[in-house]
PDB file of C-alpha atoms in Angstrom:
ATOM      1  CA  MET A   1       7.226 -39.208 -29.839  1.00  0.00           C
ATOM      2  CA  LYS A   2       9.956 -36.568 -30.206  1.00  0.00           C
ATOM      3  CA  LYS A   3       7.338 -33.920 -30.981  1.00  0.00           C
ATOM      4  CA  ILE A   4       5.422 -34.792 -27.816  1.00  0.00           C
ATOM      5  CA  ALA A   5       8.593 -34.603 -25.712  1.00  0.00           C
ATOM      6  CA  ILE A   6       9.491 -31.224 -27.230  1.00  0.00           C
ATOM      7  CA  LEU A   7       5.982 -29.883 -26.644  1.00  0.00           C
ATOM      8  CA  LEU A   8       6.055 -31.057 -23.021  1.00  0.00           C
ATOM      9  CA  LEU A   9       9.423 -29.378 -22.457  1.00  0.00           C
ATOM     10  CA  LEU A  10       8.187 -26.132 -24.023  1.00  0.00           C
ATOM     11  CA  ALA A  11       5.065 -26.194 -21.874  1.00  0.00           C
ATOM     12  CA  LEU A  12       7.118 -26.869 -18.768  1.00  0.00           C
ATOM     13  CA  PHE A  13       9.478 -23.933 -19.327  1.00  0.00           C
ATOM     14  CA  ASN A  14       6.980 -21.426 -20.726  1.00  0.00           C
ATOM     15  CA  CYS A  15       4.039 -21.741 -18.343  1.00  0.00           C
ATOM     16  CA  LYS A  16       3.848 -19.917 -15.057  1.00  0.00           C
ATOM     17  CA  SER A  17       2.362 -22.177 -12.439  1.00  0.00           C
ATOM     18  CA  ASN A  18       0.353 -21.082  -9.400  1.00  0.00           C
ATOM     19  CA  ALA A  19       3.193 -22.337  -7.197  1.00  0.00           C
ATOM     20  CA  GLN A  20       5.337 -19.482  -8.493  1.00  0.00           C
ATOM     21  CA  ASP A  21       2.875 -16.894  -7.212  1.00  0.00           C
ATOM     22  CA  SER A  22       4.213 -16.519  -3.700  1.00  0.00           C
ATOM     23  CA  ILE A  23       1.566 -14.052  -2.549  1.00  0.00           C
ATOM     24  CA  THR A  24      -1.541 -16.085  -1.900  1.00  0.00           C
ATOM     25  CA  LYS A  25      -5.039 -14.750  -2.492  1.00  0.00           C
ATOM     26  CA  GLU A  26      -5.560 -14.478   1.292  1.00  0.00           C
ATOM     27  CA  LYS A  27      -2.362 -12.452   1.707  1.00  0.00           C
ATOM     28  CA  LYS A  28      -3.337 -10.154  -1.175  1.00  0.00           C
ATOM     29  CA  GLU A  29      -6.711  -9.512   0.437  1.00  0.00           C
ATOM     30  CA  SER A  30      -5.043  -8.632   3.759  1.00  0.00           C
ATOM     31  CA  LEU A  31      -2.722  -5.991   2.251  1.00  0.00           C
ATOM     32  CA  LYS A  32      -3.342  -2.470   3.558  1.00  0.00           C
ATOM     33  CA  ILE A  33      -2.681  -0.959   0.116  1.00  0.00           C
ATOM     34  CA  SER A  34      -4.143  -2.618  -2.956  1.00  0.00           C
ATOM     35  CA  LYS A  35      -4.032  -0.996  -6.390  1.00  0.00           C
ATOM     36  CA  THR A  36      -4.593  -2.059  -9.966  1.00  0.00           C
ATOM     37  CA  ASP A  37      -1.677  -2.682 -12.293  1.00  0.00           C
ATOM     38  CA  GLN A  38      -2.588   0.537 -14.123  1.00  0.00           C
ATOM     39  CA  GLN A  39      -2.403   2.527 -10.897  1.00  0.00           C
ATOM     40  CA  TRP A  40       0.995   1.020 -10.000  1.00  0.00           C
ATOM     41  CA  LYS A  41       2.300   1.700 -13.533  1.00  0.00           C
ATOM     42  CA  ALA A  42       1.252   5.342 -13.237  1.00  0.00           C
ATOM     43  CA  GLU A  43       3.012   5.762  -9.864  1.00  0.00           C
ATOM     44  CA  LEU A  44       6.209   3.728 -10.285  1.00  0.00           C
ATOM     45  CA  SER A  45       9.111   4.026 -12.705  1.00  0.00           C
ATOM     46  CA  GLU A  46       9.474   1.241 -15.252  1.00  0.00           C
ATOM     47  CA  MET A  47      12.244  -0.423 -13.208  1.00  0.00           C
ATOM     48  CA  GLU A  48      10.371  -0.029  -9.910  1.00  0.00           C
ATOM     49  CA  TYR A  49       7.308  -1.636 -11.495  1.00  0.00           C
ATOM     50  CA  TYR A  50       9.412  -4.480 -12.910  1.00  0.00           C
ATOM     51  CA  VAL A  51      10.948  -5.287  -9.515  1.00  0.00           C
ATOM     52  CA  LEU A  52       8.109  -4.476  -7.105  1.00  0.00           C
ATOM     53  CA  ARG A  53       5.115  -5.706  -9.115  1.00  0.00           C
ATOM     54  CA  GLU A  54       6.637  -8.333 -11.461  1.00  0.00           C
ATOM     55  CA  ALA A  55       9.215  -9.782  -9.013  1.00  0.00           C
ATOM     56  CA  GLY A  56      12.113  -8.781 -11.252  1.00  0.00           C
ATOM     57  CA  THR A  57      15.719  -8.289 -10.200  1.00  0.00           C
ATOM     58  CA  GLU A  58      17.844  -5.226 -10.821  1.00  0.00           C
ATOM     59  CA  ARG A  59      21.375  -5.637 -12.118  1.00  0.00           C
ATOM     60  CA  ALA A  60      23.958  -6.231  -9.372  1.00  0.00           C
ATOM     61  CA  PHE A  61      25.967  -3.172  -8.295  1.00  0.00           C
ATOM     62  CA  SER A  62      23.512  -0.832 -10.071  1.00  0.00           C
ATOM     63  CA  SER A  63      21.923   0.727  -6.981  1.00  0.00           C
ATOM     64  CA  ALA A  64      23.414   3.743  -5.217  1.00  0.00           C
ATOM     65  CA  LEU A  65      21.881   2.339  -2.019  1.00  0.00           C
ATOM     66  CA  ASN A  66      24.379  -0.517  -2.107  1.00  0.00           C
ATOM     67  CA  LYS A  67      27.023   1.934  -0.854  1.00  0.00           C
ATOM     68  CA  GLU A  68      24.743   4.095   1.322  1.00  0.00           C
ATOM     69  CA  TYR A  69      26.300   4.345   4.794  1.00  0.00           C
ATOM     70  CA  ARG A  70      24.361   7.163   6.494  1.00  0.00           C
ATOM     71  CA  GLU A  71      22.042   6.480   9.416  1.00  0.00           C
ATOM     72  CA  GLY A  72      18.418   6.165   8.463  1.00  0.00           C
ATOM     73  CA  THR A  73      15.600   3.913   7.362  1.00  0.00           C
ATOM     74  CA  TYR A  74      15.015   2.063   4.117  1.00  0.00           C
ATOM     75  CA  ASN A  75      11.343   2.321   3.121  1.00  0.00           C
ATOM     76  CA  CYS A  76       9.278   0.609   0.449  1.00  0.00           C
ATOM     77  CA  ALA A  77       9.557   2.595  -2.799  1.00  0.00           C
ATOM     78  CA  ALA A  78       5.892   1.876  -3.565  1.00  0.00           C
ATOM     79  CA  CYS A  79       4.151   2.722  -0.278  1.00  0.00           C
ATOM     80  CA  ASP A  80       6.806   4.235   2.032  1.00  0.00           C
ATOM     81  CA  THR A  81       6.520   1.532   4.720  1.00  0.00           C
ATOM     82  CA  PRO A  82       9.743   1.361   6.816  1.00  0.00           C
ATOM     83  CA  LEU A  83      11.365  -2.010   6.046  1.00  0.00           C
ATOM     84  CA  PHE A  84      15.002  -1.969   7.188  1.00  0.00           C
ATOM     85  CA  LYS A  85      17.214   0.139   9.476  1.00  0.00           C
ATOM     86  CA  SER A  86      20.719   1.310   8.569  1.00  0.00           C
ATOM     87  CA  GLU A  87      22.102  -0.282  11.748  1.00  0.00           C
ATOM     88  CA  ASN A  88      21.221  -3.673  10.250  1.00  0.00           C
ATOM     89  CA  LYS A  89      22.822  -3.020   6.847  1.00  0.00           C
ATOM     90  CA  PHE A  90      26.107  -4.671   5.913  1.00  0.00           C
ATOM     91  CA  ASP A  91      28.282  -5.007   2.810  1.00  0.00           C
ATOM     92  CA  SER A  92      27.702  -8.543   1.591  1.00  0.00           C
ATOM     93  CA  GLY A  93      29.753  -8.099  -1.573  1.00  0.00           C
ATOM     94  CA  THR A  94      26.842  -9.402  -3.658  1.00  0.00           C
ATOM     95  CA  GLY A  95      25.992  -6.099  -5.354  1.00  0.00           C
ATOM     96  CA  TRP A  96      22.636  -5.567  -3.639  1.00  0.00           C
ATOM     97  CA  PRO A  97      21.827  -3.772  -0.395  1.00  0.00           C
ATOM     98  CA  SER A  98      21.928  -6.385   2.366  1.00  0.00           C
ATOM     99  CA  PHE A  99      20.524  -6.405   5.883  1.00  0.00           C
ATOM    100  CA  ASP A 100      20.758  -8.916   8.728  1.00  0.00           C
ATOM    101  CA  GLN A 101      17.173  -8.291   9.858  1.00  0.00           C
ATOM    102  CA  GLU A 102      13.981  -6.569   8.804  1.00  0.00           C
ATOM    103  CA  ILE A 103      11.676  -4.279  10.754  1.00  0.00           C
ATOM    104  CA  GLU A 104       9.435  -6.906  12.290  1.00  0.00           C
ATOM    105  CA  GLY A 105       5.900  -6.998  10.928  1.00  0.00           C
ATOM    106  CA  ASN A 106       6.670  -4.832   7.889  1.00  0.00           C
ATOM    107  CA  VAL A 107       8.145  -7.559   5.694  1.00  0.00           C
ATOM    108  CA  ALA A 108       6.191 -10.631   4.591  1.00  0.00           C
ATOM    109  CA  PHE A 109       7.761 -13.859   3.374  1.00  0.00           C
ATOM    110  CA  GLY A 110       6.808 -16.313   0.665  1.00  0.00           C
ATOM    111  CA  THR A 111       8.313 -19.036  -1.498  1.00  0.00           C
ATOM    112  CA  ASP A 112       9.907 -18.485  -4.896  1.00  0.00           C
ATOM    113  CA  THR A 113      10.608 -21.437  -7.195  1.00  0.00           C
ATOM    114  CA  LYS A 114      11.064 -19.526 -10.476  1.00  0.00           C
ATOM    115  CA  ILE A 115      14.705 -20.454 -11.072  1.00  0.00           C
ATOM    116  CA  GLY A 116      14.465 -24.185 -10.403  1.00  0.00           C
ATOM    117  CA  TYR A 117      14.962 -24.300  -6.647  1.00  0.00           C
ATOM    118  CA  THR A 118      13.172 -22.885  -3.636  1.00  0.00           C
ATOM    119  CA  ARG A 119      14.146 -19.505  -2.187  1.00  0.00           C
ATOM    120  CA  ASP A 120      12.563 -17.437   0.578  1.00  0.00           C
ATOM    121  CA  GLU A 121      11.110 -14.349  -1.066  1.00  0.00           C
ATOM    122  CA  GLU A 122      10.451 -11.059   0.715  1.00  0.00           C
ATOM    123  CA  HIS A 123       7.545  -8.670   0.120  1.00  0.00           C
ATOM    124  CA  CYS A 124       6.409  -5.429   1.661  1.00  0.00           C
ATOM    125  CA  ALA A 125       3.696  -6.444   4.138  1.00  0.00           C
ATOM    126  CA  THR A 126       1.730  -3.271   3.358  1.00  0.00           C
ATOM    127  CA  CYS A 127       1.527  -3.282  -0.461  1.00  0.00           C
ATOM    128  CA  GLY A 128       2.894  -6.715  -1.430  1.00  0.00           C
ATOM    129  CA  GLY A 129       5.787  -5.299  -3.456  1.00  0.00           C
ATOM    130  CA  HIS A 130       8.603  -7.743  -4.188  1.00  0.00           C
ATOM    131  CA  LEU A 131      11.784  -6.755  -2.349  1.00  0.00           C
ATOM    132  CA  GLY A 132      14.244  -9.621  -2.841  1.00  0.00           C
ATOM    133  CA  HIS A 133      15.200 -12.808  -1.016  1.00  0.00           C
ATOM    134  CA  VAL A 134      16.555 -13.872   2.357  1.00  0.00           C
ATOM    135  CA  PHE A 135      19.422 -16.344   2.719  1.00  0.00           C
ATOM    136  CA  ASN A 136      21.139 -18.061   5.652  1.00  0.00           C
ATOM    137  CA  ASP A 137      24.643 -16.824   4.823  1.00  0.00           C
ATOM    138  CA  GLY A 138      24.605 -13.503   6.683  1.00  0.00           C
ATOM    139  CA  PRO A 139      26.786 -12.371   9.585  1.00  0.00           C
ATOM    140  CA  LYS A 140      27.065 -15.171  12.139  1.00  0.00           C
ATOM    141  CA  GLU A 141      27.668 -12.678  14.958  1.00  0.00           C
ATOM    142  CA  THR A 142      24.142 -11.263  14.498  1.00  0.00           C
ATOM    143  CA  THR A 143      21.244 -13.175  12.920  1.00  0.00           C
ATOM    144  CA  GLY A 144      23.030 -15.267  10.289  1.00  0.00           C
ATOM    145  CA  LYS A 145      20.534 -13.906   7.747  1.00  0.00           C
ATOM    146  CA  ARG A 146      21.215 -11.939   4.549  1.00  0.00           C
ATOM    147  CA  HIS A 147      18.212 -10.042   3.299  1.00  0.00           C
ATOM    148  CA  CYS A 148      19.332  -9.419  -0.291  1.00  0.00           C
ATOM    149  CA  ILE A 149      17.161  -6.512  -1.446  1.00  0.00           C
ATOM    150  CA  ASN A 150      16.748  -4.737  -4.771  1.00  0.00           C
ATOM    151  CA  GLY A 151      17.789  -1.131  -4.220  1.00  0.00           C
ATOM    152  CA  VAL A 152      15.115   0.104  -6.624  1.00  0.00           C
ATOM    153  CA  ALA A 153      12.493  -1.345  -4.240  1.00  0.00           C
ATOM    154  CA  LEU A 154      13.724   0.984  -1.488  1.00  0.00           C
ATOM    155  CA  ASN A 155      13.754   4.691  -0.660  1.00  0.00           C
ATOM    156  CA  PHE A 156      16.350   5.782   1.869  1.00  0.00           C
ATOM    157  CA  LYS A 157      15.246   8.250   4.552  1.00  0.00           C
ATOM    158  CA  PRO A 158      18.252   9.730   6.423  1.00  0.00           C
ATOM    159  CA  SER A 159      17.819  10.105  10.211  1.00  0.00           C
ATOM    160  CA  ASP A 160      18.778  13.778  10.115  1.00  0.00           C
ATOM    161  CA  GLU A 161      15.785  14.774   7.981  1.00  0.00           C
TER     162      GLU A 161
END
């Protein structure tokens, strides 16, 4: 009986279920940019691939974009789609670039249950790249949202260029 219980626990914690795949087949088919894993690996750095294609998370406070204060746009590092504007960026103190709103239509949302509870996950609506998560603890004077985004998933384009 103990062996069965141990095997069930191992299976539970080691298997990835379909519920964890927050981009549905229909959403994947509607993406404007669709590439093979090999193509993405050839184009992205190892860390970009880990975050954007495998839904990884960069280490907190590791991105230079966390302290980027110039005016500009934050684009998807995989496909260059504009995702966030500097006017919507704020210092959340979490260690990741944070925004109170996205550029409407350019960010898609899904559900992430990988760590034992449900979170709202964000993806680039053009290529499906994982960006981060959105929470309801952002600035109350604006949207109340905190889009907590991996800096490695973004490229900053200053307004003056």
